[in-house]
Coordinates of C-alpha atoms and ligand atoms in Angstrom, one line a residue:
X1 CA 0.0 0.0 0.0
X2 CA 0.9 3.6 -0.5
X3 CA -0.1 6.5 1.7
X4 CA 0.5 10.2 1.8
X5 CA 0.0 12.2 5.0
X6 CA -0.8 15.7 3.7
X7 CA 0.0 19.0 5.5
X8 CA 1.2 17.3 8.8
X9 CA 3.2 18.9 11.4
X10 CA 6.1 16.5 11.7
X11 CA 8.3 15.7 14.7
X12 CA 11.2 13.8 13.2
X13 CA 13.2 12.9 16.3
X14 CA 16.2 13.1 14.0
X15 CA 17.2 16.2 15.9
X16 CA 15.6 16.9 19.3
X17 CA 13.7 19.9 18.4
X18 CA 13.2 19.6 14.7
X19 CA 9.5 20.1 13.9
X20 CA 8.5 20.4 10.2
X21 CA 5.5 22.6 9.6
X22 CA 2.8 21.6 7.0
X23 CA 4.8 18.8 5.5
X24 CA 3.8 15.8 3.3
X25 CA 5.1 12.3 4.2
X26 CA 5.0 9.4 1.7
X27 CA 4.7 5.8 2.8
X28 CA 5.4 3.0 0.4
X29 CA 5.0 -0.6 1.6
X30 CA 6.7 -0.7 5.0
X31 CA 9.0 2.3 4.5
X32 CA 8.9 6.1 4.8
X33 CA 10.0 7.0 1.2
X34 CA 9.5 10.7 0.9
X35 CA 9.3 13.8 3.1
X36 CA 8.5 17.4 2.0
X37 CA 7.4 18.4 -1.5
X38 CA 6.2 15.3 -3.3
X39 CA 5.6 15.3 -7.0
X40 CA 2.5 13.9 -8.8
X41 CA 4.3 10.8 -9.9
X42 CA 5.3 10.0 -6.3
X43 CA 1.8 10.3 -4.9
X44 CA 0.1 8.5 -7.8
X45 CA -2.1 5.7 -6.5
X46 CA -1.7 6.6 -2.9
X47 CA -4.4 7.1 -0.3
X48 CA -4.2 10.7 0.8
X49 CA -4.7 11.3 4.5
X50 CA -5.5 14.9 5.4
X51 CA -3.2 15.6 8.4
X52 CA -3.7 19.3 8.8
X53 CA -4.1 20.2 12.4
X54 CA -2.4 16.9 13.3
X55 CA 1.1 15.9 14.4
X56 CA 3.0 13.0 12.8
X57 CA 5.7 11.4 14.9
X58 CA 7.5 8.1 15.3
X59 CA 5.4 5.5 17.1
X60 CA 6.3 5.0 20.8
X61 CA 8.4 2.0 21.9
X62 CA 7.4 0.4 25.1
X63 CA 10.6 -0.9 26.6
X64 CA 9.3 -3.3 29.2
X65 CA 5.9 -5.0 29.3
X66 CA 4.0 -8.2 30.1
X67 CA 1.2 -7.6 27.7
X68 CA -1.1 -10.5 28.7
X69 CA -1.2 -9.1 32.3
X70 CA -4.2 -7.0 31.2
X71 CA -6.1 -9.9 32.6
X72 CA -4.8 -9.1 36.0
X73 CA -5.5 -5.3 35.8
X74 CA -6.8 -3.9 39.1
X75 CA -6.7 -7.3 40.6
X76 CA -4.0 -7.0 43.4
X77 CA -3.1 -3.4 44.2
X78 CA -1.6 -1.3 47.1
X79 CA 0.9 -3.9 48.3
X80 CA 4.7 -4.5 48.2
X81 CA 6.3 -6.1 45.2
X82 CA 7.1 -9.3 47.1
X83 CA 3.5 -9.8 48.4
X84 CA 2.0 -8.7 45.1
X85 CA 4.3 -11.1 43.1
X86 CA 4.6 -14.2 45.2
X87 CA 1.2 -14.3 46.9
X88 CA -1.1 -12.9 44.1
X89 CA 0.5 -12.8 40.7
X90 CA 2.5 -16.1 40.5
X91 CA -0.3 -18.3 41.9
X92 CA -2.8 -16.8 39.4
X93 CA -0.4 -17.1 36.5
X94 CA -0.1 -20.8 37.2
X95 CA -3.7 -21.2 36.1
X96 CA -3.3 -19.3 32.7
X97 CA -3.8 -21.3 29.5
X98 CA -3.1 -20.4 25.9
X99 CA -6.5 -18.7 25.2
X100 CA -6.0 -16.4 28.2
X101 CA -2.6 -15.3 26.8
X102 CA -3.9 -14.8 23.3
X103 CA -6.9 -12.7 24.3
X104 CA -5.1 -10.9 27.1
X105 CA -2.4 -10.0 24.6
X106 CA -4.9 -8.8 22.0
X107 CA -6.5 -6.6 24.6
X108 CA -3.2 -5.2 25.6
X109 CA -2.2 -4.6 22.0
X110 CA -5.5 -2.7 21.4
X111 CA -4.6 -0.5 24.3
X112 CA -1.1 0.0 23.1
X113 CA -2.0 1.0 19.5
X114 CA -4.9 3.2 20.6
X115 CA -2.5 5.2 22.7
X116 CA 0.4 5.5 20.2
X117 CA 2.7 2.5 20.9
X118 CA 3.9 0.7 17.8
X119 CA 6.5 -1.6 19.3
X120 CA 6.9 -3.3 22.7
X121 CA 9.6 -5.4 24.5
X122 CA 7.9 -8.2 26.4
X123 CA 8.6 -11.1 28.7
X124 CA 6.0 -13.7 29.6
X125 CA 4.8 -17.3 29.3
X126 CA 2.8 -19.3 26.6
X127 CA 4.8 -17.3 24.1
X128 CA 3.4 -18.9 21.0
X129 CA 0.0 -17.6 21.9
X130 CA 1.4 -14.1 22.5
X131 CA 3.4 -14.2 19.3
X132 CA 0.2 -15.2 17.4
X133 CA -1.6 -12.1 18.8
X134 CA 1.4 -9.9 17.7
X135 CA 1.5 -11.5 14.3
X136 CA -2.2 -11.1 13.6
X137 CA -2.5 -7.5 15.1
X138 CA 0.3 -6.1 13.0
X139 CA 2.2 -4.5 15.9
X140 CA 6.0 -4.9 16.3
X141 CA 7.5 -6.6 19.3
X142 CA 10.6 -8.2 20.8
X143 CA 9.3 -11.3 22.7
X144 CA 10.9 -13.6 25.3
X145 CA 9.8 -16.4 27.6
X146 CA 10.4 -15.4 31.2
X147 CA 12.6 -18.1 32.8
X148 CA 12.5 -19.1 36.4
X149 CA 14.4 -22.0 38.0
X150 CA 12.6 -25.2 38.7
X151 CA 15.6 -27.5 39.1
X152 CA 19.0 -26.6 40.5
X153 CA 21.2 -27.9 37.7
X154 CA 24.1 -28.3 37.2
X155 CA 22.8 -29.6 33.8
X156 CA 20.0 -27.6 32.3
X157 CA 19.7 -29.4 29.0
X158 CA 16.3 -30.8 30.1
X159 CA 15.1 -27.5 31.5
X160 CA 11.6 -27.0 30.1
X161 CA 11.7 -23.2 30.2
X162 CA 15.1 -22.9 28.6
X163 CA 14.1 -25.4 25.8
X164 CA 10.9 -23.4 25.3
X165 CA 13.0 -20.3 24.9
X166 CA 15.2 -21.9 22.3
X167 CA 12.3 -23.3 20.3
X168 CA 10.5 -20.0 20.5
X169 CA 13.5 -18.1 19.3
X170 CA 14.1 -20.5 16.4
X171 CA 10.5 -20.3 15.3
X172 CA 9.7 -16.6 15.7
X173 CA 12.9 -14.5 15.5
X174 CA 12.6 -12.4 12.4
X175 CA 9.0 -13.6 11.7
X176 CA 6.2 -11.4 10.2
X177 CA 8.5 -9.3 7.9
X178 CA 10.8 -8.9 10.9
X179 CA 8.2 -7.4 13.1
X180 CA 8.7 -10.1 15.6
X181 CA 12.2 -10.7 17.2
X182 CA 13.2 -12.9 20.1
X183 CA 15.2 -12.6 23.2
X184 CA 16.3 -14.8 26.1
X185 CA 14.9 -13.7 29.5
X186 CA 16.2 -14.8 32.8
X187 CA 13.3 -13.3 34.9
X188 CA 15.5 -11.9 37.7
X189 CA 18.4 -12.7 40.0
X190 CA 16.0 -13.6 42.8
X191 CA 14.1 -16.1 40.7
X192 CA 17.1 -17.7 38.9
X193 CA 20.1 -19.4 40.4
X194 CA 23.6 -18.4 39.3
X195 CA 24.1 -21.7 37.5
X196 CA 20.8 -21.2 35.7
X197 CA 21.7 -17.7 34.6
X198 CA 25.0 -18.9 33.4
X199 CA 23.3 -21.7 31.3
X200 CA 20.9 -19.1 29.8
X201 CA 23.8 -16.9 29.0
X202 CA 25.6 -19.7 27.2
X203 CA 22.5 -20.7 25.3
X204 CA 22.0 -17.0 24.2
X205 CA 25.6 -17.0 22.9
X206 CA 24.9 -20.0 20.7
X207 CA 21.9 -18.2 19.1
X208 CA 23.3 -14.7 19.3
X209 CA 20.2 -13.7 21.1
X210 CA 19.7 -10.5 23.1
X211 CA 18.7 -10.6 26.8
X212 CA 15.7 -9.1 28.6
X213 CA 15.9 -9.2 32.4
X214 CA 14.5 -7.5 35.5
X215 CA 17.3 -5.9 37.4
X216 CA 17.7 -4.2 40.9
X217 CA 14.0 -3.4 41.1
X218 CA 13.7 -3.2 44.9
X219 CA 15.8 -2.5 47.9
X220 CA 15.0 -6.0 49.2
X221 CA 16.5 -7.5 45.9
X222 CA 19.6 -5.3 46.2
X223 CA 20.3 -6.1 49.9
X224 CA 19.6 -9.8 49.6
X225 CA 22.0 -10.0 46.7
X226 CA 24.7 -8.2 48.7
X227 CA 24.2 -10.6 51.6
X228 CA 24.0 -13.7 49.4
X229 CA 26.7 -13.0 46.8
X230 CA 28.7 -10.1 48.3
X231 CA 27.9 -7.9 45.2
X232 CA 25.2 -5.8 43.6
X233 CA 22.7 -7.4 41.2
X234 CA 24.3 -5.6 38.3
X235 CA 27.8 -6.9 39.3
X236 CA 26.3 -10.4 39.8
X237 CA 24.8 -10.5 36.2
X238 CA 28.0 -9.1 34.8
X239 CA 30.0 -11.9 36.5
X240 CA 27.7 -14.5 35.1
X241 CA 28.3 -13.2 31.5
X242 CA 24.8 -11.8 30.8
X243 CA 26.1 -8.4 29.6
X244 CA 28.1 -10.1 26.8
X245 CA 24.8 -10.0 25.0
X246 CA 22.8 -7.0 23.9
X247 CA 20.8 -6.5 27.1
X248 CA 17.6 -4.6 28.2
X249 CA 17.5 -4.4 32.0
X250 CA 14.2 -3.3 33.4
X251 CA 13.9 -1.0 36.4
X252 CA 17.5 -0.5 37.7
X253 CA 16.1 1.5 40.7
X254 CA 18.9 0.7 43.1
X255 CA 21.9 0.7 40.8
X256 CA 25.1 2.3 42.2
X257 CA 27.7 4.5 40.6
X258 CA 29.8 1.4 39.9
X259 CA 26.8 -0.4 38.4
X260 CA 26.3 2.6 36.0
X261 CA 29.9 2.2 34.9
X262 CA 29.3 -1.5 34.2
X263 CA 26.2 -0.6 32.2
X264 CA 28.0 2.0 30.1
X265 CA 31.0 -0.2 29.5
X266 CA 28.8 -3.1 28.4
X267 CA 26.2 -1.1 26.4
X268 CA 23.4 -2.2 28.7
X269 CA 20.0 -0.5 28.1
X270 CA 18.0 0.5 31.2
X271 CA 14.2 0.6 31.1
X272 CA 12.7 3.2 33.3
X273 CA 9.2 2.2 34.5
X274 CA 8.1 5.2 36.5
X275 CA 4.4 4.2 37.0
X276 CA 5.2 0.7 38.1
X277 CA 8.0 1.8 40.4
X278 CA 5.8 4.4 42.1
X279 CA 2.8 2.0 42.5
X280 CA 4.9 -0.8 44.0
X281 CA 6.9 1.8 46.0
X282 CA 10.1 0.3 44.6
X283 CA 11.8 3.7 44.6
X284 CA 12.9 6.1 41.9
X285 CA 15.6 5.1 39.5
X286 CA 18.6 7.4 39.1
X287 CA 17.7 8.2 35.5
X288 CA 19.3 11.7 35.3
X289 CA 22.6 10.3 36.5
X290 CA 22.4 7.3 34.2
X291 CA 21.7 9.5 31.2
X292 CA 24.4 11.9 32.0
X293 CA 26.9 9.1 32.3
X294 CA 25.8 7.7 28.9
X295 CA 23.5 4.8 29.6
X296 CA 20.8 4.2 26.9
X297 CA 17.6 4.8 29.0
X298 CA 14.3 3.8 27.5
X299 CA 10.7 3.9 28.9
X300 CA 8.3 1.1 29.8
X301 CA 4.9 0.6 31.3
X302 CA 5.6 -2.8 32.8
X303 CA 2.5 -5.1 33.0
X304 CA -1.0 -3.7 33.4
X305 CA -1.1 -5.3 36.8
X306 CA 1.5 -2.9 38.2
X307 CA 0.6 0.3 36.4
X308 CA -2.5 -0.2 35.7
X309 CA -2.5 0.8 32.1
X310 CA -0.2 0.6 29.0
X311 CA -0.3 4.2 28.1
X312 CA 3.2 5.4 27.2
X313 CA 2.3 9.1 27.1
X314 CA 1.7 8.7 30.9
X315 CA 5.3 7.3 31.3
X316 CA 6.7 10.1 29.2
X317 CA 4.9 12.6 31.4
X318 CA 6.0 10.9 34.7
X319 CA 9.6 10.6 33.5
X320 CA 9.6 14.3 32.8
X321 CA 8.1 15.1 36.2
X322 CA 9.3 12.9 39.0
X323 CA 13.0 13.5 38.8
X324 CA 12.5 17.2 38.9
X325 CA 10.3 16.8 42.0
X326 CA 12.4 14.3 44.1
X327 CA 15.6 16.2 43.3
X328 CA 14.1 19.7 43.6
X329 CA 15.6 20.5 40.2
X330 CA 13.4 21.7 37.4
X331 CA 16.2 21.2 34.8
X332 CA 16.3 17.4 35.1
X333 CA 14.8 15.2 32.3
X334 CA 13.4 17.8 29.9
X335 CA 10.6 17.1 27.6
X336 CA 12.9 16.2 24.6
X337 CA 14.8 13.7 26.7
X338 CA 11.6 12.0 27.9
X339 CA 10.5 11.8 24.2
X340 CA 13.8 10.4 23.1
X341 CA 13.6 7.7 25.7
X342 CA 10.2 6.6 24.2
X343 CA 11.4 6.7 20.6
X344 CA 15.0 6.7 19.3
X345 CA 16.5 5.2 22.5
X346 CA 14.0 2.4 22.3
X347 CA 15.1 1.7 18.7
X348 CA 18.7 1.7 19.8
X349 CA 17.9 -0.9 22.5
X350 CA 16.6 -3.1 19.7
X351 CA 19.7 -2.4 17.5
X352 CA 17.5 -0.7 14.8
X353 CA 18.7 2.7 13.5
X354 CA 15.7 2.8 11.0
X355 CA 13.1 2.9 13.7
X356 CA 11.9 5.7 16.2
X357 CA 12.6 8.4 13.6
X358 CA 10.8 10.0 10.7
X359 CA 13.3 9.9 7.9
X360 CA 13.5 8.6 4.4
X361 CA 14.3 4.9 4.5
X362 CA 13.0 4.4 8.0
X363 CA 10.4 1.8 8.9
X364 CA 6.9 3.2 8.6
X365 CA 5.9 3.0 12.3
X366 CA 4.2 6.3 12.8
X367 CA 1.4 7.9 14.8
X368 CA -0.9 10.8 14.2
X369 CA -2.0 13.0 17.0
X370 CA -5.0 15.3 16.8
X371 CA -3.8 18.6 18.1
X372 CA -7.2 20.3 17.7
X373 CA -8.2 19.7 21.4
X374 CA -8.8 22.2 24.2
X375 CA -6.1 20.8 26.4
X376 CA -3.5 21.2 23.6
X377 CA -4.1 24.8 22.5
X378 CA -2.3 26.9 21.7
X379 CA 0.8 24.9 20.6
X380 CA 3.6 27.1 21.8
X381 CA 6.0 24.2 21.8
X382 CA 5.3 20.8 20.2
X383 CA 7.9 19.0 22.4
X384 CA 6.4 20.4 25.6
X385 CA 2.9 19.6 24.4
X386 CA 3.8 16.0 23.9
X387 CA 5.5 15.5 27.2
X388 CA 3.1 17.6 29.4
X389 CA -0.3 17.9 27.7
X390 CA -0.9 15.1 25.2
X391 CA -3.0 12.2 26.4
X392 CA -2.9 8.7 24.8
X393 CA -6.5 9.2 23.6
X394 CA -5.3 12.1 21.4
X395 CA -3.8 9.5 19.0
X396 CA -6.1 9.2 16.0
X397 CA -4.0 6.9 13.7
X398 CA -1.4 4.3 14.4
X399 CA 0.6 2.7 11.5
X400 CA 3.1 -0.2 11.9
X401 CA 5.3 -1.5 9.0
X402 CA 3.3 0.7 6.6
X403 CA -0.1 -0.8 7.7
X404 CA -2.8 1.2 9.5
X405 CA -3.8 -0.7 12.6
X406 CA -5.9 2.0 14.3
X407 CA -7.8 5.0 12.8
X408 CA -10.3 7.3 14.5
X409 CA -11.3 4.8 17.2
X410 CA -11.4 1.8 14.9
X411 CA -9.2 -1.2 15.1
X412 CA -8.4 -2.4 11.6
X413 CA -6.8 -5.8 12.4
X414 CA -8.4 -6.8 15.7
X415 CA -12.0 -7.8 16.2
X416 CA -12.9 -5.9 19.4
X417 CA -16.1 -8.0 20.0
X418 CA -14.2 -11.3 19.8
X419 CA -11.5 -10.0 22.2
X420 CA -14.2 -8.8 24.7
X421 CA -15.8 -12.2 24.6
X422 CA -12.5 -14.0 25.0
X423 CA -11.6 -11.8 28.0
X424 CA -14.9 -12.4 29.6
X425 CA -14.5 -16.1 29.3
X426 CA -11.0 -16.0 30.8
X427 CA -12.1 -13.7 33.6
X428 CA -14.9 -16.1 34.6
X429 CA -12.7 -19.1 34.5
X430 CA -9.8 -17.5 36.4
X431 CA -11.6 -15.6 39.1
Ligands
NI1 NI1 8.3 -6.5 34.7

């Protein structure tokens, strides 16, 4: 298909503050193939989308999610991470079947695309059902099976979760025109033994797979690790060889100065999850310091059970607010930095320089925001508007890989009625 967005205001993210006024953008197949004055030959046969009064920007990249957890939204709230996870979430997750994952994922993907997210990095269970939802919906995702130790080794060749990870990676990495990629995901240092983490690292090496892991999320995790291993969680993962792989580490709330150095030296990406960290009272990650030192920081919602939504504009907003407040410094994490974390930095975490930007040759993962709203007028500064005023619901069109997935409240690839029915059935069975 061929599309032209006509007369759009365009935030390219090529350069922090570059905003093109009244610009035309041409999409051919899965690629942005023209920006600016387009000639008749270029636009021939294209569907013309009137984008006047609207802002075109790269789709948002959600850097840490558990998308099927929409099923557990508003189910266990106002408690510590340990109580929440071990007494409520893990026991319920034991009961999940493939259909729950499939419909829970589709529900989460509907929420993601309706609020401007075009790509997400996810770790969960029943991954074939999750991947099927990603494939059918048209969204982009890096997917991994969260691994937790059952046996204590030392031989993990029969480990069910590790073997599922390998099978999943072989089957899905690069699938759906490259929209789906895989990763290996040791859940966390408190749910995986050192020997297991080492085995995962060795397997990842064999398949040249990236890593997705929870890291240093709570003070309890940090202090237990010091007690048990005499080092920080970051140092622990480093010593086990995890950072030899391209790694996305979620949370990093309690990382030290030395940990930040390890992350910079090993090119480890850190996912900042402000809503989840606030809600579970995990603490506030040292994002300004990590950014200043050169860590690639991205933004994530975490699962809908600890947020309790998948709205990335809320994370952008919080990331731009909380560090100012807790440090009593209004200069920390400006609007442009928060937007970079949700776009280009996310693309860098995935090793893709043709994503998260509007430029010729980039992947056509774009969103359109309706700026003709009372809470967005007047537009003094587009960047500020996006970080401080825009709501997820202002997104009026979401395109991934050159296909429109959502337009003016309508889902083009997902049957909303069918998903509602599937969710109702899962809810009744589970609760
Ligand atoms: Ni998580």
